[in-house]
Every structure is written in structure tokens, then in C-alpha cells.
């Protein structure tokens, strides 16, 4: 009942954001801007979506090495299934389904695999903040003069995110330092509920083992290095759509749009980032790059479709191959957290 209510609330939020996004918009103008978009640049954007999906899978495969050898194909399929689930289910359910799906086919701890996904998100934040800082302080020095209020808010959000990511990395480093000690400490703390003590300790220890990459500075550095081609390929995809719609956005300007999109997805976790994604792109394109509203709205709609399309289709296909449909994905999103031990 609770999950159903949460789903309804998220869907209502998504529809509300989408309605707000389209409010007072010249729909015929939007359709016209989409019709005039340059197809060769849209094709480039679509290609980058497959590239960044492959890079995500390769980085995850690398982070999983301390837990055991994982085939690239398995990591790629699980990554696509996870992103497909996040597209059709609320609260980024794919982040839970992805390690569970991989664990079923690679015989490893889903809890440990889930820990690597948390590490992935932190590496993503670091990479995005570096790109944002490079634009704000190097490539887009006139940004503060163009819109000082928005610049101030963006700087504050970036600094806050950086502090949070650094704190989280330190905490994860301490947790990963001695998995057995964490398991013993958790077992002692859980002694007040003996029936759950062993299970809690086992989960905590496996989670810490999943952070194996963070115990090695060189491994962590390599994983972070993989994050930059990943986000640069995403930036290329965004810029290609901007060029297709003839928006006056330089390639480095896409670094700013990337940060806005990441922030919107984090704040508003609707299925497929519907609403928040569109509003963030439109805001960035019109506020910082002077894009016409019709073109910005059209570009946001097309970019969103290109961003979720490849992973959605591939993910549903890979899931169907092993008998997992949308209904089963929803069940996994609810039951997987309890089965990861």
C-alpha cells in the first residue's frame, strides 16, 4: 500500500512538472523547431548515448573487480536494465535492480555490488563538479555578469555538493578500511535485537567489501578517470542537440547544462526524470545562452527522448531475455533490498 501511494505521488509530481514545463508554450512553435532540427547532429547525440552506456558498464566492471571477475557483457546488460527500470519506475529504482540483476547472473553479493553503485554516484558528482568549475572559472568567465543571481546559486550548489561528496568519500574510506571490523561492530550494536544481529552484521560486512576500490588510491583514481570520458560523452550529446536546434551554446556550455540536469534528477527523482530534466535544460538554455523558448523546449524534449531511449529499449530487451517484465521489475524494486544479503 505504501509503495503504491509513493508511486502515485511521484507520478502526480511528474505530470505536474510536465504541465508546468509546457504551460504558456507555443506548441506549434515547438513542433516547428523540432521539425527544423538538423538530423545529422541528432544522430551524433544518439550515438553518444550508446557510448556513455558502454563506458558506465566498463567503469562498473572495474569497480567490481575486488568482488570478483565480471564479464563486460553482464555489466552492460545489468546497466541497461537498471537504467530502463529508472525510466519507468519512481525513486531511481534501477539503482537497486541493477546490482540484484547482476548478482543473479554472476554469483556475487548484491550488497557488495550495490556499494559500488554508491561509489559510482560519488565519482559522478566529482566529475560533474570539475566540469562545472572549468566552465564557470575558465571557459565562461562572463557568466557572473550575464546573470549574477543564477551564478551565485549555481556556485553555492556546486560548493555544497563538493563538500557533501568529499565527506561521503571519507566516510566510505573509513568503512572500507576493515570490513571484518565493521561486521563485528555492527553485530555488537545489533545485540539488542538478536534475531536480526547476524543478518545486519553480514550485510554491513559485504557492503564494506563492495567498497574495495576505495581502499586503493590508484584504483580509485582509475575509476575517477573513467568518469571523465563518460561525462564528456554526455556533454557531447547535449551540445549536439543544441547545435541541431541552432542554440548559441558552446561545447563547454554543455558542462553547465550537465550540472543543472544532474541537480534536477537528484532533487526530483521522477520516472525517467520527466519534468525536472525538461525544466532544467530549458532554464539553462534560455537563462545563460539566450535561447528562444520554443527552441529550448523542443531541444529539451528531443534530448530527453534520446537520453532515455537507447537504455530503455536495450534494458527492456535484456530483461525480457531472462523473463523479467515491467511488473517483475516493480516487484524487484520492492523486494530486492531485503534479498541483497
mmCIF file of C-alpha atoms in Angstrom:
data_model
loop_
_atom_site.group_PDB
_atom_site.id
_atom_site.type_symbol
_atom_site.label_atom_id
_atom_site.label_comp_id
_atom_site.label_asym_id
_atom_site.label_seq_id
_atom_site.Cartn_x
_atom_site.Cartn_y
_atom_site.Cartn_z
ATOM 1 C CA UNK A 1 0.000 0.000 0.000
ATOM 2 C CA UNK A 2 2.807 2.366 0.928
ATOM 3 C CA UNK A 3 4.703 1.691 -2.316
ATOM 4 C CA UNK A 4 1.532 2.234 -4.352
ATOM 5 C CA UNK A 5 0.903 5.567 -2.636
ATOM 6 C CA UNK A 6 4.502 6.619 -3.216
ATOM 7 C CA UNK A 7 4.215 5.694 -6.896
ATOM 8 C CA UNK A 8 1.027 7.729 -7.270
ATOM 9 C CA UNK A 9 2.596 10.748 -5.565
ATOM 10 C CA UNK A 10 5.660 10.593 -7.827
ATOM 11 C CA UNK A 11 3.528 10.203 -10.966
ATOM 12 C CA UNK A 12 1.369 13.177 -9.976
ATOM 13 C CA UNK A 13 4.547 15.183 -9.366
ATOM 14 C CA UNK A 14 5.923 14.177 -12.783
ATOM 15 C CA UNK A 15 2.697 15.150 -14.554
ATOM 16 C CA UNK A 16 2.579 18.424 -12.630
ATOM 17 C CA UNK A 17 6.141 19.309 -13.600
ATOM 18 C CA UNK A 18 5.476 18.383 -17.222
ATOM 19 C CA UNK A 19 2.342 20.544 -17.262
ATOM 20 C CA UNK A 20 4.311 23.419 -15.727
ATOM 21 C CA UNK A 21 7.040 22.918 -18.326
ATOM 22 C CA UNK A 22 4.521 23.171 -21.171
ATOM 23 C CA UNK A 23 2.462 25.968 -19.603
ATOM 24 C CA UNK A 24 2.142 29.037 -21.817
ATOM 25 C CA UNK A 25 4.311 27.436 -24.513
ATOM 26 C CA UNK A 26 3.612 27.848 -28.210
ATOM 27 C CA UNK A 27 3.220 24.144 -29.021
ATOM 28 C CA UNK A 28 3.123 24.728 -32.772
ATOM 29 C CA UNK A 29 6.328 26.704 -32.461
ATOM 30 C CA UNK A 30 7.889 23.810 -30.546
ATOM 31 C CA UNK A 31 6.773 21.335 -33.208
ATOM 32 C CA UNK A 32 8.230 23.605 -35.881
ATOM 33 C CA UNK A 33 11.581 23.842 -34.070
ATOM 34 C CA UNK A 34 11.729 20.051 -33.781
ATOM 35 C CA UNK A 35 10.943 19.698 -37.491
ATOM 36 C CA UNK A 36 13.784 22.084 -38.378
ATOM 37 C CA UNK A 37 16.369 20.304 -36.201
ATOM 38 C CA UNK A 38 19.440 19.069 -38.050
ATOM 39 C CA UNK A 39 19.222 15.255 -38.218
ATOM 40 C CA UNK A 40 22.973 14.652 -38.527
ATOM 41 C CA UNK A 41 23.586 16.316 -35.151
ATOM 42 C CA UNK A 42 20.716 14.394 -33.574
ATOM 43 C CA UNK A 43 22.299 11.193 -34.897
ATOM 44 C CA UNK A 44 25.576 12.170 -33.218
ATOM 45 C CA UNK A 45 23.744 12.777 -29.946
ATOM 46 C CA UNK A 46 22.063 9.372 -30.195
ATOM 47 C CA UNK A 47 25.421 7.680 -30.800
ATOM 48 C CA UNK A 48 26.902 9.242 -27.654
ATOM 49 C CA UNK A 49 24.134 7.663 -25.571
ATOM 50 C CA UNK A 50 25.356 4.190 -26.541
ATOM 51 C CA UNK A 51 28.940 5.270 -25.877
ATOM 52 C CA UNK A 52 28.247 6.537 -22.364
ATOM 53 C CA UNK A 53 26.237 3.396 -21.565
ATOM 54 C CA UNK A 54 29.253 1.281 -22.575
ATOM 55 C CA UNK A 55 31.640 3.445 -20.521
ATOM 56 C CA UNK A 56 29.357 3.157 -17.490
ATOM 57 C CA UNK A 57 29.430 -0.620 -17.819
ATOM 58 C CA UNK A 58 33.231 -0.701 -18.180
ATOM 59 C CA UNK A 59 33.733 1.535 -15.140
ATOM 60 C CA UNK A 60 31.354 -0.589 -13.082
ATOM 61 C CA UNK A 61 33.162 -3.745 -14.206
ATOM 62 C CA UNK A 62 36.402 -2.185 -12.934
ATOM 63 C CA UNK A 63 34.853 -1.213 -9.575
ATOM 64 C CA UNK A 64 33.519 -4.753 -9.176
ATOM 65 C CA UNK A 65 36.954 -6.364 -9.601
ATOM 66 C CA UNK A 66 37.645 -6.604 -5.831
ATOM 67 C CA UNK A 67 34.441 -8.658 -5.509
ATOM 68 C CA UNK A 68 35.249 -10.998 -8.383
ATOM 69 C CA UNK A 69 35.699 -11.015 -12.134
ATOM 70 C CA UNK A 70 32.631 -9.818 -14.044
ATOM 71 C CA UNK A 71 32.173 -10.094 -17.794
ATOM 72 C CA UNK A 72 31.694 -6.820 -19.653
ATOM 73 C CA UNK A 73 28.568 -8.195 -21.315
ATOM 74 C CA UNK A 74 26.987 -8.936 -17.932
ATOM 75 C CA UNK A 75 27.837 -5.470 -16.618
ATOM 76 C CA UNK A 76 26.487 -3.851 -19.792
ATOM 77 C CA UNK A 77 23.198 -5.779 -19.659
ATOM 78 C CA UNK A 78 22.681 -5.066 -15.969
ATOM 79 C CA UNK A 79 23.463 -1.375 -16.513
ATOM 80 C CA UNK A 80 20.926 -1.125 -19.336
ATOM 81 C CA UNK A 81 18.280 -2.963 -17.272
ATOM 82 C CA UNK A 82 18.919 -0.651 -14.325
ATOM 83 C CA UNK A 83 18.534 2.491 -16.417
ATOM 84 C CA UNK A 84 15.406 1.096 -18.060
ATOM 85 C CA UNK A 85 13.919 0.460 -14.609
ATOM 86 C CA UNK A 86 14.736 4.012 -13.503
ATOM 87 C CA UNK A 87 12.975 5.267 -16.628
ATOM 88 C CA UNK A 88 9.676 3.522 -15.922
ATOM 89 C CA UNK A 89 9.717 3.296 -12.114
ATOM 90 C CA UNK A 90 9.947 6.066 -9.484
ATOM 91 C CA UNK A 91 12.713 6.871 -6.995
ATOM 92 C CA UNK A 92 15.519 5.635 -9.283
ATOM 93 C CA UNK A 93 14.522 2.026 -8.665
ATOM 94 C CA UNK A 94 17.098 0.899 -11.200
ATOM 95 C CA UNK A 95 19.880 1.607 -8.701
ATOM 96 C CA UNK A 96 18.526 -1.290 -6.608
ATOM 97 C CA UNK A 97 17.591 -3.564 -9.521
ATOM 98 C CA UNK A 98 20.945 -3.233 -11.317
ATOM 99 C CA UNK A 99 23.139 -4.968 -8.672
ATOM 100 C CA UNK A 100 20.417 -7.534 -7.998
ATOM 101 C CA UNK A 101 20.176 -8.358 -11.714
ATOM 102 C CA UNK A 102 23.965 -8.671 -11.977
ATOM 103 C CA UNK A 103 24.233 -10.829 -8.840
ATOM 104 C CA UNK A 104 21.745 -13.319 -10.277
ATOM 105 C CA UNK A 105 23.978 -13.910 -13.296
ATOM 106 C CA UNK A 106 27.482 -13.507 -11.864
ATOM 107 C CA UNK A 107 27.056 -15.222 -8.478
ATOM 108 C CA UNK A 108 28.277 -12.370 -6.313
ATOM 109 C CA UNK A 109 26.917 -10.413 -3.372
ATOM 110 C CA UNK A 110 24.241 -7.956 -4.449
ATOM 111 C CA UNK A 111 25.007 -5.922 -1.315
ATOM 112 C CA UNK A 112 28.639 -5.539 -2.358
ATOM 113 C CA UNK A 113 27.604 -4.639 -5.903
ATOM 114 C CA UNK A 114 25.195 -2.032 -4.527
ATOM 115 C CA UNK A 115 28.058 -0.436 -2.591
ATOM 116 C CA UNK A 116 29.927 0.108 -5.859
ATOM 117 C CA UNK A 117 26.908 1.972 -7.231
ATOM 118 C CA UNK A 118 27.032 4.395 -4.311
ATOM 119 C CA UNK A 119 30.711 4.903 -5.098
ATOM 120 C CA UNK A 120 29.795 5.442 -8.758
ATOM 121 C CA UNK A 121 27.417 8.245 -7.839
ATOM 122 C CA UNK A 122 30.094 9.990 -5.777
ATOM 123 C CA UNK A 123 32.590 9.730 -8.640
ATOM 124 C CA UNK A 124 29.930 11.160 -10.948
ATOM 125 C CA UNK A 125 29.419 14.127 -8.627
ATOM 126 C CA UNK A 126 33.167 14.809 -8.536
ATOM 127 C CA UNK A 127 33.481 14.622 -12.346
ATOM 128 C CA UNK A 128 30.453 16.860 -12.927
ATOM 129 C CA UNK A 129 31.711 19.436 -10.416
ATOM 130 C CA UNK A 130 35.131 19.537 -12.101
ATOM 131 C CA UNK A 131 33.475 20.158 -15.472
ATOM 132 C CA UNK A 132 31.210 22.813 -13.950
ATOM 133 C CA UNK A 133 34.146 24.556 -12.278
ATOM 134 C CA UNK A 134 36.106 24.522 -15.547
ATOM 135 C CA UNK A 135 33.248 26.314 -17.274
ATOM 136 C CA UNK A 136 32.453 28.805 -14.513
ATOM 137 C CA UNK A 137 36.055 29.829 -13.808
ATOM 138 C CA UNK A 138 37.800 29.248 -17.153
ATOM 139 C CA UNK A 139 35.538 28.996 -20.202
ATOM 140 C CA UNK A 140 32.539 31.059 -19.101
ATOM 141 C CA UNK A 141 34.037 33.946 -17.206
ATOM 142 C CA UNK A 142 31.289 36.322 -18.341
ATOM 143 C CA UNK A 143 28.614 34.167 -16.719
ATOM 144 C CA UNK A 144 28.615 36.198 -13.495
ATOM 145 C CA UNK A 145 27.907 39.374 -15.445
ATOM 146 C CA UNK A 146 25.154 37.754 -17.536
ATOM 147 C CA UNK A 147 23.107 36.551 -14.563
ATOM 148 C CA UNK A 148 24.751 37.200 -11.175
ATOM 149 C CA UNK A 149 21.873 35.748 -9.129
ATOM 150 C CA UNK A 150 21.793 32.472 -11.019
ATOM 151 C CA UNK A 151 25.593 32.362 -10.962
ATOM 152 C CA UNK A 152 25.580 32.769 -7.180
ATOM 153 C CA UNK A 153 23.038 29.988 -6.691
ATOM 154 C CA UNK A 154 24.960 27.698 -9.020
ATOM 155 C CA UNK A 155 28.231 28.362 -7.205
ATOM 156 C CA UNK A 156 26.574 27.679 -3.835
ATOM 157 C CA UNK A 157 25.027 24.425 -5.074
ATOM 158 C CA UNK A 158 28.368 23.320 -6.524
ATOM 159 C CA UNK A 159 30.268 24.092 -3.316
ATOM 160 C CA UNK A 160 27.657 22.290 -1.194
ATOM 161 C CA UNK A 161 27.738 19.241 -3.449
ATOM 162 C CA UNK A 162 31.537 19.185 -3.376
ATOM 163 C CA UNK A 163 31.567 19.282 0.428
ATOM 164 C CA UNK A 164 28.974 16.518 0.608
ATOM 165 C CA UNK A 165 30.822 14.315 -1.882
ATOM 166 C CA UNK A 166 34.142 14.765 -0.058
ATOM 167 C CA UNK A 167 32.533 13.922 3.294
ATOM 168 C CA UNK A 168 30.864 10.833 1.848
ATOM 169 C CA UNK A 169 34.144 9.641 0.291
ATOM 170 C CA UNK A 170 35.914 9.978 3.649
ATOM 171 C CA UNK A 171 33.148 8.021 5.413
ATOM 172 C CA UNK A 172 33.228 5.289 2.760
ATOM 173 C CA UNK A 173 37.016 5.122 3.015
ATOM 174 C CA UNK A 174 36.759 4.526 6.765
ATOM 175 C CA UNK A 175 34.046 1.898 6.282
ATOM 176 C CA UNK A 176 36.038 0.095 3.615
ATOM 177 C CA UNK A 177 39.243 0.039 5.636
ATOM 178 C CA UNK A 178 38.368 -3.095 7.627
ATOM 179 C CA UNK A 179 35.201 -4.950 6.524
ATOM 180 C CA UNK A 180 35.539 -7.599 9.245
ATOM 181 C CA UNK A 181 35.798 -4.966 11.976
ATOM 182 C CA UNK A 182 32.684 -3.254 10.646
ATOM 183 C CA UNK A 183 30.841 -6.568 10.718
ATOM 184 C CA UNK A 184 31.902 -7.234 14.330
ATOM 185 C CA UNK A 185 30.987 -3.705 15.445
ATOM 186 C CA UNK A 186 27.584 -3.921 13.778
ATOM 187 C CA UNK A 187 26.949 -7.267 15.408
ATOM 188 C CA UNK A 188 27.655 -5.782 18.845
ATOM 189 C CA UNK A 189 25.422 -2.791 18.188
ATOM 190 C CA UNK A 190 22.640 -5.051 16.932
ATOM 191 C CA UNK A 191 22.758 -7.261 20.007
ATOM 192 C CA UNK A 192 19.659 -5.520 21.319
ATOM 193 C CA UNK A 193 17.717 -7.276 18.538
ATOM 194 C CA UNK A 194 19.316 -10.736 18.418
ATOM 195 C CA UNK A 195 17.079 -12.070 15.653
ATOM 196 C CA UNK A 196 18.498 -9.510 13.234
ATOM 197 C CA UNK A 197 22.039 -9.222 14.599
ATOM 198 C CA UNK A 198 23.731 -11.767 12.343
ATOM 199 C CA UNK A 199 21.903 -10.562 9.229
ATOM 200 C CA UNK A 200 22.746 -6.899 9.870
ATOM 201 C CA UNK A 201 26.397 -7.720 10.517
ATOM 202 C CA UNK A 202 26.613 -9.847 7.366
ATOM 203 C CA UNK A 203 25.095 -7.109 5.204
ATOM 204 C CA UNK A 204 27.392 -4.446 6.680
ATOM 205 C CA UNK A 205 30.481 -6.560 6.065
ATOM 206 C CA UNK A 206 29.508 -7.337 2.454
ATOM 207 C CA UNK A 207 28.730 -3.664 1.850
ATOM 208 C CA UNK A 208 32.186 -2.687 3.100
ATOM 209 C CA UNK A 209 33.792 -5.336 0.881
ATOM 210 C CA UNK A 210 31.974 -3.806 -2.073
ATOM 211 C CA UNK A 211 33.922 -0.615 -1.440
ATOM 212 C CA UNK A 212 37.173 -2.422 -2.191
ATOM 213 C CA UNK A 213 38.142 0.077 -4.883
ATOM 214 C CA UNK A 214 38.247 2.913 -2.382
ATOM 215 C CA UNK A 215 40.906 1.145 -0.274
ATOM 216 C CA UNK A 216 43.387 1.530 -3.135
ATOM 217 C CA UNK A 217 44.144 5.157 -4.145
ATOM 218 C CA UNK A 218 45.381 4.030 -7.567
ATOM 219 C CA UNK A 219 42.199 2.008 -8.229
ATOM 220 C CA UNK A 220 40.034 4.893 -7.077
ATOM 221 C CA UNK A 221 41.959 7.276 -9.339
ATOM 222 C CA UNK A 222 41.470 4.997 -12.356
ATOM 223 C CA UNK A 223 37.736 4.754 -11.612
ATOM 224 C CA UNK A 224 37.567 8.546 -11.405
ATOM 225 C CA UNK A 225 39.495 8.799 -14.675
ATOM 226 C CA UNK A 226 36.838 6.644 -16.353
ATOM 227 C CA UNK A 227 34.212 9.146 -15.135
ATOM 228 C CA UNK A 228 35.554 11.988 -17.295
ATOM 229 C CA UNK A 229 35.143 10.366 -20.735
ATOM 230 C CA UNK A 230 31.725 9.239 -19.509
ATOM 231 C CA UNK A 231 30.544 12.758 -18.699
ATOM 232 C CA UNK A 232 32.327 14.308 -21.652
ATOM 233 C CA UNK A 233 30.410 11.947 -23.938
ATOM 234 C CA UNK A 234 27.193 13.061 -22.218
ATOM 235 C CA UNK A 235 28.246 16.684 -22.736
ATOM 236 C CA UNK A 236 28.860 15.983 -26.437
ATOM 237 C CA UNK A 237 25.348 14.550 -26.705
ATOM 238 C CA UNK A 238 23.843 17.652 -25.100
ATOM 239 C CA UNK A 239 25.893 20.011 -27.252
ATOM 240 C CA UNK A 240 24.975 18.102 -30.429
ATOM 241 C CA UNK A 241 21.269 18.624 -29.680
ATOM 242 C CA UNK A 242 21.933 22.317 -29.009
ATOM 243 C CA UNK A 243 23.667 22.598 -32.397
ATOM 244 C CA UNK A 244 20.829 20.685 -34.060
ATOM 245 C CA UNK A 245 18.380 23.295 -32.742
ATOM 246 C CA UNK A 246 20.760 26.168 -33.590
ATOM 247 C CA UNK A 247 21.172 27.265 -29.963
ATOM 248 C CA UNK A 248 24.109 29.604 -29.284
ATOM 249 C CA UNK A 249 25.729 27.221 -26.826
ATOM 250 C CA UNK A 250 29.474 26.479 -26.996
ATOM 251 C CA UNK A 251 30.635 22.938 -26.291
ATOM 252 C CA UNK A 252 31.918 23.953 -22.850
ATOM 253 C CA UNK A 253 28.500 25.465 -22.135
ATOM 254 C CA UNK A 254 27.168 21.930 -22.060
ATOM 255 C CA UNK A 255 29.177 21.446 -18.830
ATOM 256 C CA UNK A 256 26.808 23.901 -17.168
ATOM 257 C CA UNK A 257 23.753 22.144 -18.592
ATOM 258 C CA UNK A 258 25.108 18.794 -17.360
ATOM 259 C CA UNK A 259 25.314 20.154 -13.808
ATOM 260 C CA UNK A 260 21.767 21.534 -13.975
ATOM 261 C CA UNK A 261 20.418 18.216 -15.294
ATOM 262 C CA UNK A 262 22.214 16.213 -12.580
ATOM 263 C CA UNK A 263 20.836 18.550 -9.923
ATOM 264 C CA UNK A 264 17.299 18.270 -11.286
ATOM 265 C CA UNK A 265 17.437 14.468 -11.363
ATOM 266 C CA UNK A 266 18.735 14.368 -7.770
ATOM 267 C CA UNK A 267 16.094 16.760 -6.437
ATOM 268 C CA UNK A 268 13.121 15.420 -8.410
ATOM 269 C CA UNK A 269 13.518 11.603 -8.812
ATOM 270 C CA UNK A 270 10.542 11.091 -11.131
ATOM 271 C CA UNK A 271 10.446 8.127 -13.554
ATOM 272 C CA UNK A 272 12.797 8.905 -16.415
ATOM 273 C CA UNK A 273 13.479 12.328 -14.833
ATOM 274 C CA UNK A 274 10.269 13.544 -16.513
ATOM 275 C CA UNK A 275 9.575 17.191 -15.869
ATOM 276 C CA UNK A 276 12.671 18.076 -13.902
ATOM 277 C CA UNK A 277 15.020 17.207 -16.776
ATOM 278 C CA UNK A 278 12.996 19.278 -19.226
ATOM 279 C CA UNK A 279 12.732 22.276 -16.919
ATOM 280 C CA UNK A 280 16.456 22.234 -16.099
ATOM 281 C CA UNK A 281 17.532 22.192 -19.752
ATOM 282 C CA UNK A 282 15.058 24.903 -20.687
ATOM 283 C CA UNK A 283 16.180 27.087 -17.777
ATOM 284 C CA UNK A 284 19.863 26.698 -18.607
ATOM 285 C CA UNK A 285 19.434 27.263 -22.345
ATOM 286 C CA UNK A 286 17.228 30.353 -22.018
ATOM 287 C CA UNK A 287 18.838 31.940 -18.946
ATOM 288 C CA UNK A 288 22.526 31.526 -19.737
ATOM 289 C CA UNK A 289 22.606 31.201 -23.532
ATOM 290 C CA UNK A 290 19.654 33.329 -24.619
ATOM 291 C CA UNK A 291 17.903 30.508 -26.468
ATOM 292 C CA UNK A 292 14.401 31.186 -27.860
ATOM 293 C CA UNK A 293 11.830 29.494 -25.645
ATOM 294 C CA UNK A 294 10.295 27.373 -28.419
ATOM 295 C CA UNK A 295 13.680 26.037 -29.476
ATOM 296 C CA UNK A 296 14.734 25.375 -25.870
ATOM 297 C CA UNK A 297 11.536 23.439 -25.163
ATOM 298 C CA UNK A 298 11.862 21.435 -28.376
ATOM 299 C CA UNK A 299 15.519 20.677 -27.673
ATOM 300 C CA UNK A 300 14.680 19.561 -24.121
ATOM 301 C CA UNK A 301 12.018 17.150 -25.378
ATOM 302 C CA UNK A 302 14.271 15.647 -28.053
ATOM 303 C CA UNK A 303 17.314 15.432 -25.769
ATOM 304 C CA UNK A 304 15.267 13.635 -23.133
ATOM 305 C CA UNK A 305 13.980 11.128 -25.692
ATOM 306 C CA UNK A 306 17.495 10.487 -26.999
ATOM 307 C CA UNK A 307 18.881 10.197 -23.450
ATOM 308 C CA UNK A 308 16.466 7.541 -22.213
ATOM 309 C CA UNK A 309 15.656 5.786 -25.500
ATOM 310 C CA UNK A 310 18.724 3.542 -26.006
ATOM 311 C CA UNK A 311 18.956 2.322 -22.393
ATOM 312 C CA UNK A 312 15.177 1.848 -22.176
ATOM 313 C CA UNK A 313 14.942 -0.282 -25.318
ATOM 314 C CA UNK A 314 18.103 -2.262 -24.592
ATOM 315 C CA UNK A 315 17.193 -2.717 -20.938
ATOM 316 C CA UNK A 316 13.696 -3.987 -21.666
ATOM 317 C CA UNK A 317 15.120 -6.345 -24.291
ATOM 318 C CA UNK A 318 17.784 -7.760 -21.970
ATOM 319 C CA UNK A 319 15.251 -8.108 -19.148
ATOM 320 C CA UNK A 320 12.779 -9.899 -21.427
ATOM 321 C CA UNK A 321 15.502 -12.379 -22.373
ATOM 322 C CA UNK A 322 15.515 -13.680 -18.782
ATOM 323 C CA UNK A 323 11.754 -13.403 -18.265
ATOM 324 C CA UNK A 324 11.683 -10.077 -16.397
ATOM 325 C CA UNK A 325 8.843 -7.761 -17.437
ATOM 326 C CA UNK A 326 7.762 -4.377 -16.080
ATOM 327 C CA UNK A 327 5.635 -5.963 -13.363
ATOM 328 C CA UNK A 328 8.561 -8.089 -12.231
ATOM 329 C CA UNK A 329 10.827 -5.017 -12.224
ATOM 330 C CA UNK A 330 8.403 -3.303 -9.873
ATOM 331 C CA UNK A 331 8.411 -6.330 -7.578
ATOM 332 C CA UNK A 332 12.213 -6.409 -7.600
ATOM 333 C CA UNK A 333 12.363 -2.710 -6.698
ATOM 334 C CA UNK A 334 10.356 -3.535 -3.561
ATOM 335 C CA UNK A 335 11.804 -6.924 -2.598
ATOM 336 C CA UNK A 336 15.426 -6.697 -3.760
ATOM 337 C CA UNK A 337 16.628 -4.527 -0.831
ATOM 338 C CA UNK A 338 15.568 -7.283 1.519
ATOM 339 C CA UNK A 339 17.228 -10.003 -0.535
ATOM 340 C CA UNK A 340 20.633 -8.482 -1.079
ATOM 341 C CA UNK A 341 22.298 -10.202 1.841
#
